Structures are given as C-alpha cells and as structure tokens.
mmCIF file of C-alpha atoms in Angstrom:
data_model
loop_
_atom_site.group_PDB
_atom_site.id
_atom_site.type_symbol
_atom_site.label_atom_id
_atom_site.label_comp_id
_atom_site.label_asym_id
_atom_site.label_seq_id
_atom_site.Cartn_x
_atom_site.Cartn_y
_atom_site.Cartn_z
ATOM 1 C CA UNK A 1 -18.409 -4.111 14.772
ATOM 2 C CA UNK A 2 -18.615 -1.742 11.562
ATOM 3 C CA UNK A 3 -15.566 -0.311 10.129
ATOM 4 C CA UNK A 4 -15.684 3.043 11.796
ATOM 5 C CA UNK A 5 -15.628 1.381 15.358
ATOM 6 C CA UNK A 6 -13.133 -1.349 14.784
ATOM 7 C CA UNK A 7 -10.370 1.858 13.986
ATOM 8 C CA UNK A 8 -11.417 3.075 17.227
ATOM 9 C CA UNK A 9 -12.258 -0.381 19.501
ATOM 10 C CA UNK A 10 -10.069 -2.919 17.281
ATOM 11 C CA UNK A 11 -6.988 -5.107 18.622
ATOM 12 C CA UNK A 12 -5.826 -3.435 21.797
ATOM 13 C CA UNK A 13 -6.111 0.068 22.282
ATOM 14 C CA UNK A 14 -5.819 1.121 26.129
ATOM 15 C CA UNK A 15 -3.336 0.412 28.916
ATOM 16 C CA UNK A 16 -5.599 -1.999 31.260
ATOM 17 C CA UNK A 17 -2.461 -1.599 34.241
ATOM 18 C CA UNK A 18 -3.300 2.227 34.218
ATOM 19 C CA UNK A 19 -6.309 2.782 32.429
ATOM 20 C CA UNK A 20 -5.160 5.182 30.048
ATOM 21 C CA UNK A 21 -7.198 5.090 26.762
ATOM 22 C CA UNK A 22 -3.902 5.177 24.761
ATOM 23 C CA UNK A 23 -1.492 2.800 24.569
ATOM 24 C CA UNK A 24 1.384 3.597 26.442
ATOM 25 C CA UNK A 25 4.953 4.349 24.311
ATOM 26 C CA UNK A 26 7.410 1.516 25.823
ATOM 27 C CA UNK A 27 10.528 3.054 25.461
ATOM 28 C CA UNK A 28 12.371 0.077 26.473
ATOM 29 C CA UNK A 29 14.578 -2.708 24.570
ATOM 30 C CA UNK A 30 14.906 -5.028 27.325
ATOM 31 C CA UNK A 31 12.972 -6.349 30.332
ATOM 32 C CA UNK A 32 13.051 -7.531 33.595
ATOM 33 C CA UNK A 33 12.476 -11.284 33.924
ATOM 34 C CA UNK A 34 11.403 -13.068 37.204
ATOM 35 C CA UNK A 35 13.996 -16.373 36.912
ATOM 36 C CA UNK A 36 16.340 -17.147 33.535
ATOM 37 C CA UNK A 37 13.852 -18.015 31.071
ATOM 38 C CA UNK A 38 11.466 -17.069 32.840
ATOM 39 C CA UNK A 39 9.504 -13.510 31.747
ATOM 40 C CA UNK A 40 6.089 -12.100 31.447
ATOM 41 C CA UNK A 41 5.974 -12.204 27.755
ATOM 42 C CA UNK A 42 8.317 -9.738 26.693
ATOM 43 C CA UNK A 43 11.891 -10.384 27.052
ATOM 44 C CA UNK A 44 13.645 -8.047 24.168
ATOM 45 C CA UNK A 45 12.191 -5.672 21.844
ATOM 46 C CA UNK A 46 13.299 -6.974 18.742
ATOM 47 C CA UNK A 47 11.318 -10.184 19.574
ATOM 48 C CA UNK A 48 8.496 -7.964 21.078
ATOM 49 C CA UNK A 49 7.233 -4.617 22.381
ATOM 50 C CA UNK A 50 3.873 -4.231 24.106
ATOM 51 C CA UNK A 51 3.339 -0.814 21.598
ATOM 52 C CA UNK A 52 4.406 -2.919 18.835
ATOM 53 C CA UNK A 53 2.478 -5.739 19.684
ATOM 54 C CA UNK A 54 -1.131 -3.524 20.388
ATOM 55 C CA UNK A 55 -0.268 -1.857 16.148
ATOM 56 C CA UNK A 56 0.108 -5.840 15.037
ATOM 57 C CA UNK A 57 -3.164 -6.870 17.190
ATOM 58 C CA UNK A 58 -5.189 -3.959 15.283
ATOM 59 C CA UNK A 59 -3.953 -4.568 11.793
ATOM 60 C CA UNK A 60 -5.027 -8.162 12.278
ATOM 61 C CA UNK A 61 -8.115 -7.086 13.233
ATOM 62 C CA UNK A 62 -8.700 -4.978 10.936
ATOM 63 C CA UNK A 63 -7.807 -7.029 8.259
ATOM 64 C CA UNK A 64 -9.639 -10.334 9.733
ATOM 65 C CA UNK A 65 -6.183 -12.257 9.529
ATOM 66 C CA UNK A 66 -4.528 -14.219 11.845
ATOM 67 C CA UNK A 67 -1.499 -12.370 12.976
ATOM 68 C CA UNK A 68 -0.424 -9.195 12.194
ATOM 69 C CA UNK A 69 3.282 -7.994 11.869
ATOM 70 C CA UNK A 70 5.053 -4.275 12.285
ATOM 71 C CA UNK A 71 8.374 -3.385 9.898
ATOM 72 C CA UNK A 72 10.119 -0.643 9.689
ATOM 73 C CA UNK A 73 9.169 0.167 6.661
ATOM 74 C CA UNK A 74 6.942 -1.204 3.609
ATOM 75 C CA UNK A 75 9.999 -1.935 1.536
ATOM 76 C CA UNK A 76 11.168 -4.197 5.266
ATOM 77 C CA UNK A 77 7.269 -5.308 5.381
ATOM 78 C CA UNK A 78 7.708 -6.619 0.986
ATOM 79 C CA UNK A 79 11.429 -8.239 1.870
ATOM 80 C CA UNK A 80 10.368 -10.199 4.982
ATOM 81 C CA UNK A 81 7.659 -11.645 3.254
ATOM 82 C CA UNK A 82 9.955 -12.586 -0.069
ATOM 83 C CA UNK A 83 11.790 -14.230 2.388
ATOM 84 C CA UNK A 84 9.844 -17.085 3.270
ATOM 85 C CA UNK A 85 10.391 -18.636 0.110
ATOM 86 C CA UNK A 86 13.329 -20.549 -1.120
ATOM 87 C CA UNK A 87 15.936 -20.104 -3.871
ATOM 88 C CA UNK A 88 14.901 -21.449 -7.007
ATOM 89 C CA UNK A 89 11.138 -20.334 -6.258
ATOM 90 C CA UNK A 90 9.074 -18.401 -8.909
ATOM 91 C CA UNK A 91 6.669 -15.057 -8.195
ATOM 92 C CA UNK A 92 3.963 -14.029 -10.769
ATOM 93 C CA UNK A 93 4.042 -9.970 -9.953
ATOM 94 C CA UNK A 94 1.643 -7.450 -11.399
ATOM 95 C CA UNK A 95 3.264 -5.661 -13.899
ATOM 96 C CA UNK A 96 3.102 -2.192 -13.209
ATOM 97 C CA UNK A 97 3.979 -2.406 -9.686
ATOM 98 C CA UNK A 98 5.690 0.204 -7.062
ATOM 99 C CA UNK A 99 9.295 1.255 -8.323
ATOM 100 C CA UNK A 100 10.701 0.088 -5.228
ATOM 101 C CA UNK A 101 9.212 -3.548 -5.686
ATOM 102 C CA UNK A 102 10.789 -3.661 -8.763
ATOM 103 C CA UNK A 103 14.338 -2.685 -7.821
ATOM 104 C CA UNK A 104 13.562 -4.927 -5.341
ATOM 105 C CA UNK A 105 12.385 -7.799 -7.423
ATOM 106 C CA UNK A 106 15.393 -7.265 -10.095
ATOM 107 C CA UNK A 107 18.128 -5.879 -8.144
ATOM 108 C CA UNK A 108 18.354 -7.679 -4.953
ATOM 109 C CA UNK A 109 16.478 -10.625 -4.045
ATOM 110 C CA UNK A 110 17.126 -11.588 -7.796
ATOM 111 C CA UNK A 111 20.749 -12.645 -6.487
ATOM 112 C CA UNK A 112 19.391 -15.262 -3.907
ATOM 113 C CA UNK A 113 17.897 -16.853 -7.240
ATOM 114 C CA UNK A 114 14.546 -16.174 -6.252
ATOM 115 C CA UNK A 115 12.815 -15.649 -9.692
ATOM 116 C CA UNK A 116 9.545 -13.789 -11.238
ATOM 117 C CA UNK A 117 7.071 -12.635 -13.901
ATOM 118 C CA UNK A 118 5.704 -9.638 -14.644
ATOM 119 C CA UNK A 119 2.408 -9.819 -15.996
ATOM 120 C CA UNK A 120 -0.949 -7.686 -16.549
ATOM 121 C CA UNK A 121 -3.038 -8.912 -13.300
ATOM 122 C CA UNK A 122 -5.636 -7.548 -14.771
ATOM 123 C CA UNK A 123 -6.434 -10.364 -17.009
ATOM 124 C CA UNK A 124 -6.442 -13.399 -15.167
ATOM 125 C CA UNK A 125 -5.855 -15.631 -18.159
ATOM 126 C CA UNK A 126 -2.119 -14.316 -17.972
ATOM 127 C CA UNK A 127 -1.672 -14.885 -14.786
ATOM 128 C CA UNK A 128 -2.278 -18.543 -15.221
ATOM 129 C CA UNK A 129 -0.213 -18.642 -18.065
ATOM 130 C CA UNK A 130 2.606 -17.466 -16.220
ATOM 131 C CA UNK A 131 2.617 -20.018 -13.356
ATOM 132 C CA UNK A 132 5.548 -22.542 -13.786
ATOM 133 C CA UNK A 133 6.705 -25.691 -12.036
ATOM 134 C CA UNK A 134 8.252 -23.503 -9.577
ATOM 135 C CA UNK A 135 5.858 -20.634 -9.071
ATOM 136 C CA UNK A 136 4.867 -20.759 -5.025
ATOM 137 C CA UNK A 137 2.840 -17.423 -5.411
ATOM 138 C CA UNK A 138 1.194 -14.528 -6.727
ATOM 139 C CA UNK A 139 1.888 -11.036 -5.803
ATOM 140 C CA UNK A 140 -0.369 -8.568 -6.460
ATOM 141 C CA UNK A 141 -0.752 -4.390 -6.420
ATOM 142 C CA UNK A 142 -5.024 -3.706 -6.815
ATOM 143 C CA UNK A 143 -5.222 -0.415 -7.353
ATOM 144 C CA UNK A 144 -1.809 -0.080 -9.048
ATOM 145 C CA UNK A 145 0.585 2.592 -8.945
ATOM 146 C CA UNK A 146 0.563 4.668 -10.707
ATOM 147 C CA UNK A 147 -1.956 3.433 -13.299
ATOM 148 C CA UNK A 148 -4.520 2.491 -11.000
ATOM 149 C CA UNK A 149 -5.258 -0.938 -12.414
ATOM 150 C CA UNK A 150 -7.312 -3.129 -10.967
ATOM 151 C CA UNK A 151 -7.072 -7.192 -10.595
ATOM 152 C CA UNK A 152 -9.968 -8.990 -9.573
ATOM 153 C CA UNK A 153 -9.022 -11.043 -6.120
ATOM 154 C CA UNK A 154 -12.031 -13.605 -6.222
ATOM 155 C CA UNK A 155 -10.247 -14.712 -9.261
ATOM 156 C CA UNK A 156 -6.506 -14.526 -8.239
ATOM 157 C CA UNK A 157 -7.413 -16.554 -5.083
ATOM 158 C CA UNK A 158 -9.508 -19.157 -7.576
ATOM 159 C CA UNK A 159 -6.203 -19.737 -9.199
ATOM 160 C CA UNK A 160 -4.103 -19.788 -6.583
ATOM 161 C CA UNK A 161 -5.817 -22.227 -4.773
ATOM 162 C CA UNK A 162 -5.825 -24.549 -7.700
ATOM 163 C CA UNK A 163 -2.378 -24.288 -8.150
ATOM 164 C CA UNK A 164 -1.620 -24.680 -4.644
ATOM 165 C CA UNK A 165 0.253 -20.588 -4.617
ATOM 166 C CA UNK A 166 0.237 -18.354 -2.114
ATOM 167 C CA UNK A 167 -1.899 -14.898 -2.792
ATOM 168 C CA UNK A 168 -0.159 -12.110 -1.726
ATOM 169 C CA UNK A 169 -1.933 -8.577 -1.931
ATOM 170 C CA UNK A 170 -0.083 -4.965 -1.438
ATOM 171 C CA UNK A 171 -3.331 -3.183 -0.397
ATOM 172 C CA UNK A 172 -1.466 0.153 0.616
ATOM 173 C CA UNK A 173 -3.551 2.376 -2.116
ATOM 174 C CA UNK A 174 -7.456 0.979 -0.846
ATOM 175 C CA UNK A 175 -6.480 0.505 3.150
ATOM 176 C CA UNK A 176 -8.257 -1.590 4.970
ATOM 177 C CA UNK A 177 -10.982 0.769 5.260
ATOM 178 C CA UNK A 178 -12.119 -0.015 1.803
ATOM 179 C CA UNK A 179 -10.350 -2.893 0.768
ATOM 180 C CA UNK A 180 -10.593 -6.916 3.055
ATOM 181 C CA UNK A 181 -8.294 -9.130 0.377
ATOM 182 C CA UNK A 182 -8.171 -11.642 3.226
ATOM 183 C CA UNK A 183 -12.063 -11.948 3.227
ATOM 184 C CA UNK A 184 -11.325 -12.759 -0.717
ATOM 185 C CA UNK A 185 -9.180 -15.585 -0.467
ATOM 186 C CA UNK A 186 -5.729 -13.864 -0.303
ATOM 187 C CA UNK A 187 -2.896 -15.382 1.981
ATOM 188 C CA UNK A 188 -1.093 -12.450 2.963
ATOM 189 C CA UNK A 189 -1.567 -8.908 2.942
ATOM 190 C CA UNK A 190 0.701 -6.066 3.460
ATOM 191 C CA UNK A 191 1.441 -1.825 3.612
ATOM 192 C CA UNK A 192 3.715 0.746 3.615
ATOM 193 C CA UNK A 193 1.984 2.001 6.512
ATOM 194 C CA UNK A 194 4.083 5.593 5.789
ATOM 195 C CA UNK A 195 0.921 6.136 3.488
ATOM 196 C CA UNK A 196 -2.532 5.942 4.109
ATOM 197 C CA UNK A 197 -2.241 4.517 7.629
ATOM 198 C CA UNK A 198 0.013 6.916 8.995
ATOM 199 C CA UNK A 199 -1.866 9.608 6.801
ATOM 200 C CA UNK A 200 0.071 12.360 7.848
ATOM 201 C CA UNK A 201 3.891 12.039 6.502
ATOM 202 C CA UNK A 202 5.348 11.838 9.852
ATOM 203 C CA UNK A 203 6.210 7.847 10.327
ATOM 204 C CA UNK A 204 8.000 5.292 8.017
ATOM 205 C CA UNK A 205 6.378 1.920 8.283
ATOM 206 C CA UNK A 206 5.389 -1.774 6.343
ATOM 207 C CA UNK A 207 2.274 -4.104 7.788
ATOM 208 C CA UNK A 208 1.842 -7.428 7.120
ATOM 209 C CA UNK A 209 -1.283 -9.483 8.509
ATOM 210 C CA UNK A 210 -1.360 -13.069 7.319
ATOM 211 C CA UNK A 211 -4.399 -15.896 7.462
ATOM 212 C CA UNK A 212 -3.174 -19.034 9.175
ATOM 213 C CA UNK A 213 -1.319 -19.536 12.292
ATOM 214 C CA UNK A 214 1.792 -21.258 10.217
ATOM 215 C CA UNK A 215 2.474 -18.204 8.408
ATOM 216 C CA UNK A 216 2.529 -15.962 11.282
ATOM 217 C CA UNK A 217 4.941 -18.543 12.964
ATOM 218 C CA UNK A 218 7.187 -18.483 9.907
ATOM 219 C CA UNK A 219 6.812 -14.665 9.520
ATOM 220 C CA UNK A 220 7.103 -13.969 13.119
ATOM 221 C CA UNK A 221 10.126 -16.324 12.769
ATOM 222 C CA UNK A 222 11.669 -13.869 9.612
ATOM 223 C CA UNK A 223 10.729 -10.694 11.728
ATOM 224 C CA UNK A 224 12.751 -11.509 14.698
ATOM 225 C CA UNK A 225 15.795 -12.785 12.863
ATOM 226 C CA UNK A 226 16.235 -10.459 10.386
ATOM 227 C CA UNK A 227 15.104 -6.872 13.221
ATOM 228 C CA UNK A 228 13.541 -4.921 10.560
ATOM 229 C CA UNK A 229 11.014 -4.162 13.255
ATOM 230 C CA UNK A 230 8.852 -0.731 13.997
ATOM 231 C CA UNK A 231 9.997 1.103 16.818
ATOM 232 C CA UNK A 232 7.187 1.955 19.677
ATOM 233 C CA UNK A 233 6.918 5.749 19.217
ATOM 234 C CA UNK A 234 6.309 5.010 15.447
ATOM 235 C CA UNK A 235 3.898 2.102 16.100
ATOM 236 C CA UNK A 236 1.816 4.371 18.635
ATOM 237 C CA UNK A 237 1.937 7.159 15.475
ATOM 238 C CA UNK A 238 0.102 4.135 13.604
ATOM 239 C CA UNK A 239 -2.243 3.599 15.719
ATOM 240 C CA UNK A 240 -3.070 7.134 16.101
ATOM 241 C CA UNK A 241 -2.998 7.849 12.862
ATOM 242 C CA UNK A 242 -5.208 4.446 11.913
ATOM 243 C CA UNK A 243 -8.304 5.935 14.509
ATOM 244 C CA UNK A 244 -9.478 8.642 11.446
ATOM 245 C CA UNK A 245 -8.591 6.141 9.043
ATOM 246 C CA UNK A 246 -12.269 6.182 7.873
ATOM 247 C CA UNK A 247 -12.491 9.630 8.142
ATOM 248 C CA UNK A 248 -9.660 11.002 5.980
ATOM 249 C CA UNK A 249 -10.555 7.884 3.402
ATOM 250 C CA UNK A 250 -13.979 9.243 2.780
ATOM 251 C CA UNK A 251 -12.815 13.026 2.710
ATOM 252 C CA UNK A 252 -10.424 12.132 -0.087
ATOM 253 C CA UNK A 253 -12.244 10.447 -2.064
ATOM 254 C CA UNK A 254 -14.706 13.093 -1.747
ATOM 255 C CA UNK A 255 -12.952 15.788 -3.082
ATOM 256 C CA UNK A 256 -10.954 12.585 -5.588
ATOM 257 C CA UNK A 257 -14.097 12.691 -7.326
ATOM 258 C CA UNK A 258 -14.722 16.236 -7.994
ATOM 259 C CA UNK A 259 -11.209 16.580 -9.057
ATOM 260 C CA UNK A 260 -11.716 13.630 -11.606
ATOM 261 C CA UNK A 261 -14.771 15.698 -13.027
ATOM 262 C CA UNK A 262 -12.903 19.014 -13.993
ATOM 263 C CA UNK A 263 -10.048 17.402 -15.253
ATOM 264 C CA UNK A 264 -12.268 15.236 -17.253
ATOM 265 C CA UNK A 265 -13.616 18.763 -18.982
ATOM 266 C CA UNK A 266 -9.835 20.374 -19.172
ATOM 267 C CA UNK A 267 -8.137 20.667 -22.698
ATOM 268 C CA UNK A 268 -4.586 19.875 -21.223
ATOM 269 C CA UNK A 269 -5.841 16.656 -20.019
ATOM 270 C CA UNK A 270 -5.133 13.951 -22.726
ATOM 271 C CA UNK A 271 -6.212 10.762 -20.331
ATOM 272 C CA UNK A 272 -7.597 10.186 -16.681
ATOM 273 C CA UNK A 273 -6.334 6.845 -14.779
ATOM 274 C CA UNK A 274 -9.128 6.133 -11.781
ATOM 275 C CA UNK A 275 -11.348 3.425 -11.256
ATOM 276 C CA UNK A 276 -14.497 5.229 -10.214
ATOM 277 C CA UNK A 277 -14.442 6.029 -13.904
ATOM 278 C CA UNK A 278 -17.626 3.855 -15.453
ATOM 279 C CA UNK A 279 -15.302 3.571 -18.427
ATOM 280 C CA UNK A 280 -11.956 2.620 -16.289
ATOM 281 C CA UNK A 281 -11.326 -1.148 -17.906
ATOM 282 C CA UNK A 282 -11.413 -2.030 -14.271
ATOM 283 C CA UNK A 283 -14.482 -0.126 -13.096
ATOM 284 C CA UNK A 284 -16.866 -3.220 -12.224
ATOM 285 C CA UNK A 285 -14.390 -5.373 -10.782
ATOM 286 C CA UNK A 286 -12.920 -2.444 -8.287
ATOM 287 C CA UNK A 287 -17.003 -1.202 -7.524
ATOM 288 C CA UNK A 288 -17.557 -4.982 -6.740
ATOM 289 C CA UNK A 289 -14.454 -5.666 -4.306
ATOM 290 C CA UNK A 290 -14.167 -2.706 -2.754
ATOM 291 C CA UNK A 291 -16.352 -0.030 -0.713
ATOM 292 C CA UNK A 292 -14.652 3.012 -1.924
ATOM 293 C CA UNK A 293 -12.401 3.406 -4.992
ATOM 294 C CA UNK A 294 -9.745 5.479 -2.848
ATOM 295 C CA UNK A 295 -7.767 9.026 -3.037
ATOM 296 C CA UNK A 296 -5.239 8.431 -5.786
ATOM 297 C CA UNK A 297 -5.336 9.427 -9.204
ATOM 298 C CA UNK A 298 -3.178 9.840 -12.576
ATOM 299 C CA UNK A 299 -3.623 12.224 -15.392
ATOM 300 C CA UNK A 300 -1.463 12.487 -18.634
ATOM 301 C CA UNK A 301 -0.875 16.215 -20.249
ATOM 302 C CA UNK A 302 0.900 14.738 -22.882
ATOM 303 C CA UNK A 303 4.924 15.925 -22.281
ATOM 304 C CA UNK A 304 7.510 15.530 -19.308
ATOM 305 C CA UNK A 305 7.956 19.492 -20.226
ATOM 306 C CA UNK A 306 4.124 20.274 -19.850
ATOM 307 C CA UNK A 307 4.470 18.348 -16.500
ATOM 308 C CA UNK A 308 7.293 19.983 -15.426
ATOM 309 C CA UNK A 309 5.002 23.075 -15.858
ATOM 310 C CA UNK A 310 2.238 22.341 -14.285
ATOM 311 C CA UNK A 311 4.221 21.037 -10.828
ATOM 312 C CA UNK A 312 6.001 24.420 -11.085
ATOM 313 C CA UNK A 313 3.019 26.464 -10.530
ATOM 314 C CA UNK A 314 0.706 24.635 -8.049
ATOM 315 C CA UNK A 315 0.377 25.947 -4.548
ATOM 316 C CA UNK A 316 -1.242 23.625 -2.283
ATOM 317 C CA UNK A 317 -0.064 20.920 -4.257
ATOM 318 C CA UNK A 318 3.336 19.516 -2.295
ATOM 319 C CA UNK A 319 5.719 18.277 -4.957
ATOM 320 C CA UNK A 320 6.831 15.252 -2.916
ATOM 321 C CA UNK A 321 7.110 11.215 -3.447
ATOM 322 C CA UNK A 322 5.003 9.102 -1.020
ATOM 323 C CA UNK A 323 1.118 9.525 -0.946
ATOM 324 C CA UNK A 324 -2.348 8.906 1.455
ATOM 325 C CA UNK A 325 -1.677 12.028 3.456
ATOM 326 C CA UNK A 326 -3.879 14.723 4.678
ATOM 327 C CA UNK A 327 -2.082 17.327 2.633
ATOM 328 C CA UNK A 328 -2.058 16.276 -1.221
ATOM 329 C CA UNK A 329 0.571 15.631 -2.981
ATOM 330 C CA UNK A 330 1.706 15.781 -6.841
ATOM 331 C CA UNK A 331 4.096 13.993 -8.907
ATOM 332 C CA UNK A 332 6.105 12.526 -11.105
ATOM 333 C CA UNK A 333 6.521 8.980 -11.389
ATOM 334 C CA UNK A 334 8.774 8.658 -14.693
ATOM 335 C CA UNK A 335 11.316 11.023 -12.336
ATOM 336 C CA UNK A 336 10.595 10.061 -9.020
ATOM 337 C CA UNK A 337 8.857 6.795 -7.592
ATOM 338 C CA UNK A 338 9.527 4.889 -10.419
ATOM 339 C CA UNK A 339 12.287 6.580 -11.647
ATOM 340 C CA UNK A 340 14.231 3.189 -10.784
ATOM 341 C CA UNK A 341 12.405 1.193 -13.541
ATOM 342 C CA UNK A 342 14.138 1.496 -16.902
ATOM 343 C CA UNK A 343 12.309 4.158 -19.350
ATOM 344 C CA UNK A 344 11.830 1.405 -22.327
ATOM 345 C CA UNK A 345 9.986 -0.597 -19.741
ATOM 346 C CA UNK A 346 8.096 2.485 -18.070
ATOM 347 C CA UNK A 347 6.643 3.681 -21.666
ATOM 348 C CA UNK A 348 6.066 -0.178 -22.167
ATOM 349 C CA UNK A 349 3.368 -0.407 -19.111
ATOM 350 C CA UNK A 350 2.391 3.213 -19.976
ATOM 351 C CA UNK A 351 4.108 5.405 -17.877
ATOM 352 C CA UNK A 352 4.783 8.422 -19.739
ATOM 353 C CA UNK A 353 6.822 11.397 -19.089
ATOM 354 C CA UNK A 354 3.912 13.507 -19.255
ATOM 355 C CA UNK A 355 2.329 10.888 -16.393
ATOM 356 C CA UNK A 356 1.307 13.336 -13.238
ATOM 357 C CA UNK A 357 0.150 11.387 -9.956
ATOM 358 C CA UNK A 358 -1.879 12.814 -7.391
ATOM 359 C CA UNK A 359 -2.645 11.891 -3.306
ATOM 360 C CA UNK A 360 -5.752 14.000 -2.907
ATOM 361 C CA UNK A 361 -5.728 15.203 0.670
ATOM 362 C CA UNK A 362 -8.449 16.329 2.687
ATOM 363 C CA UNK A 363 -8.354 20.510 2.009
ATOM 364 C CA UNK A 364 -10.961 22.489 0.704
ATOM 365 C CA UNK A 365 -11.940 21.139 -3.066
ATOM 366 C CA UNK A 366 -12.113 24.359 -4.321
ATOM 367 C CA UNK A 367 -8.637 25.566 -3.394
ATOM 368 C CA UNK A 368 -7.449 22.231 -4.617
ATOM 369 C CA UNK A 369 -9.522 22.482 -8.085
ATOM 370 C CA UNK A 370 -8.626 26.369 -8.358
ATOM 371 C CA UNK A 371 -5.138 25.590 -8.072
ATOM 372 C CA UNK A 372 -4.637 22.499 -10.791
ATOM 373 C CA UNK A 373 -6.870 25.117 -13.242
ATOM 374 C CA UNK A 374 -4.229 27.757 -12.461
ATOM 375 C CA UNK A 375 -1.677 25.388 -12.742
ATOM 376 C CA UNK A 376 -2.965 23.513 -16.024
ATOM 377 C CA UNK A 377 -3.969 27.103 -17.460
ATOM 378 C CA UNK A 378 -0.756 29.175 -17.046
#
C-alpha cells in the first residue's frame, strides 16, 4: 500500500457494526460489562476508547511500528516516554531542540534525577562521545526547530545499537508522510500531533508509535497510569485531519520551495535555514532519508527590531506559535517557542533575535511571496 492510500485505508478507519466509513466519536468514559471482569475490550476510557484506539492503530501503521499511543498533547506524548526510564539514567538530546523539550529536560524531569546532554546530532562523532555509563538513549529532533538541522538516523541507530540505547526520534517537522525513522533503526517515535497531523490548528495532541511489543506494554502501562490520554472527538480530528496528510505535505513544500528562491535573491535576507538547500550542511543526508524535505523554514534579517518589522506588516502571514497548518504561520522563536531557553544559550546554538520561522501553508504562492516582499520591503 503506497503512502497516499495507507492515510486513507491504514489502521482502522470505518465502523464495521454500522458501516459508516468514519469512525464513530465514542463519547463515553465507561462501559457496560457482561459479568465483573468480564467486558468486550473496553472497560474505561482512560485505559481505552474505540476512537482512541482506531488514531493509535493508524499511527502504527503508518509508521510500521508496533503499537501506537494517543496523548493529549506532544509535550504529554515527550513526558510519557521520559518516563520509562529510571532515576539516575542519562539522555544524549540534540542540541537545538523544541523550547518546550528543554524546559522540560531542565526544569522538570531534571528533579526526578533523570540526567542529559545536549549535543550537535548532526555530527555523529559527538554523539558517541557523549554516551556515559548511564546513558539508556538518544533523543533526537531531524529536521530541528528552528534551525532545521538534520541528523543522519542510519547512523544514530548504528550507535545505539552498539551501545545497547534506545533511539528515540521527534519526527513532528517531516510526518510520516516523508519521514519512516522506524524503518531506520529508531526505537520510538513520536508528535505533537497539534502540527502537521492535525494540519489545521484546531486539536492539541502527542503520538507515540514504538517497535517491539515490550515497549508498547511498558508505554501502554505509563499511558494508563499517568491519563494524559486524547479525548475521542480530538482523536477522530486526527484522523481526519491525517487522510490529506499527503496532500497538504506536498502543497507546502511546493510553494516552501519557491519561497526559499526569492528570499534567497532578497537584500534583507542575511541567511536561509532549509535542507532542500544543495548547500544546507545537511542537504545529502536529509535528500537520502527522507522523500520530501518538508514545509518549514528559517530566515535571519539580521535584528530582533528588523523582525519585529517585518511580522508587523505581513497579511496572510498569522503571527502565531505552533506550525504544519494549512494557513502559514510566522514567527519568532527568540520571543516565542523558545523564548523559555536562556538567550546566552539561544545565540550559542544560533538563534538570533533577528531569527524569523515560517509554517508555509497551502495558499496561493504568489499572495504568500507578494506579501513577505511587501513585508521585507516596507
């Protein structure tokens, strides 16, 4: 089954009791069970939902994992998954990694004496020098945000392996559309489904699908204690939202790549992060992992003021956080998705104040192009 087909055919995706070609919405936190003990699979929602369950079955199978787990959202999806290791475990994280996985990272699971690196994933070499005694995985963002790095996954799973870690991959930016780390040797993969997968900034949401049938025990185990599960109508907006996956992916990178072009040309523009750039350091790697190299982009203009500027006259440009939807988006990570992270350590990994992000959407290219010239002009 090709891509395209398995977003429409994949996992479960029609009511066999009634026939309806949608999965129903159960409403419902508890069910009706024949003797004590004795149900028909579901018994309460936190443990399971049958709209919940159909979202997990397609992830999996869209991923080619295992298992496949629904959160509440991707910060629930990143914590669940932290938490099936022990205190006085080790993480080696890529470096310039989501602003929430950071405060995260350093300002929560930090006080269950979890510890971790931050390193360049990009260059495997100090990866490996990073791994400790104690080090039980590797946690990886490929692209990055906001600086759209790119870590090879062939390699990251060659040294995990021999160092007996787990791989763990945050493919939100590539989807599953483009991107199978599982196929590659990763352990674990996971979303904030409230991007890409959801694609239209109406649902808060984390996926995790995992490769064995012990993880998903464990996970499944983590899931239900803890009840940072997705609710139905949410999971049904997933799976809604996950049939045009392939769709929206290709329009956006579409007009991604004519938007990379002019900016390349434009005075204002002092550097372009994207990896379908020939000369992005991470070009090859990203061309040879992935089918598509995706919607996001970053461009510097050299000042948080010029910034400020240019997000104060674009029209069909939404200044919001969050990303993958089918209107685009602009902004500012130094003030606003990684706002968290300290600015010594932002201008360290490169994010500047003058740092603009962008979630191409699927609009007409030239009102999108007309508007950033406007915008970077005026």
């Amino acid at each position: 089954m090709r891509a395209k087909t398995k977003m429409i055919h994949g996992g479960i995706t029609s009511d066999k009791e009634t026939g309806a070609v949608s999965v129903p919405i159960y409403q419902v936190s508890t069910y009706e069970q024949e003797s004590a003990g004795n149900h028909s699979g579901y018994e309460y929602s936190r443990t399971g939902n049958p709209t919940r369950h159909a979202l997990e079955t397609v992830i999996a199978n869209l991923e080619n994992a295992t298992s496949g787990f629904a959160f509440g959202s991707g910060m629930a999806a990143i914590t669940s998954v932290m938490m099936l290791f022990d205190t006085g475990d080790h993480i080696v994280m890529t470096d310039d990694v989501y602003g929430g996985s950071y405060r995260l990272m350093t300002s929560v699971i930090n006080r269950f004496q979890l510890d971790h690196t931050y390193v360049d994933t990009s260059y495997p070499e100090k990866v490996e020098a990073a791994i400790q005694e104690n080090t039980t995985a590797i946690f990886i963002e490929t692209p990055t945000n906001p600086l759209l790095k790119i870590t090879d996954l062939k390699k990251m799973a060659e040294i995990a392996k021999k160092h007996n870690l787990f791989l763990i991959v945050d493919n939100t930016f590539a989807t599953p559309y483009w991107q199978q780390p599982l196929d590659l040797g990763a352990d674990i993969v996971l979303h904030s489904a409230s991007k890409y997968i959801g694609g239209h900034s109406d649902v808060v949401a984390g996926l995790v699908a995992v490769n064995t049938a012990d993880l998903a025990e464990r996970l499944h185990f983590i899931q239900n204690s803890v009840g940072a599960v997705l609710g139905p109508q949410d999971s049904w907006l997933l799976m809604r939202g996950i049939k045009t996956l392939g769709l929206r992916m290709e329009a956006m990178e579409t007009n991604t790549k004519k938007i990379v072009e002019f900016l390349q040309d434009h005075d204002h523009v002092s550097k372009i992060f994207y990896p379908g750039l020939n000369d992005h350091p991470g070009h090859d790697v990203a061309a040879g992992q992935a089918a598509g190299f995706g919607g996001m982009l970053s461009f510097d203009v050299g000042s948080g003021e010029k910034a400020d500027k240019v997000l104060d006259k674009v029209n069909y440009f939404t200044l919001a956080e969050s990303l993958g939807a089918v209107e685009s988006l602009i902004s500012i990570p130094a003030k606003m998705t990684h706002a968290s992270i300290p600015r010594d350590r932002r201008l360290e990994l490169g994010i500047t104040d003058g740092l603009i992000r962008l979630s191409v959407g699927i609009e007409d290219i030239d009102d999108l192009i007309e508007d950033l010239k406007n915008a970077l002009e005026r």
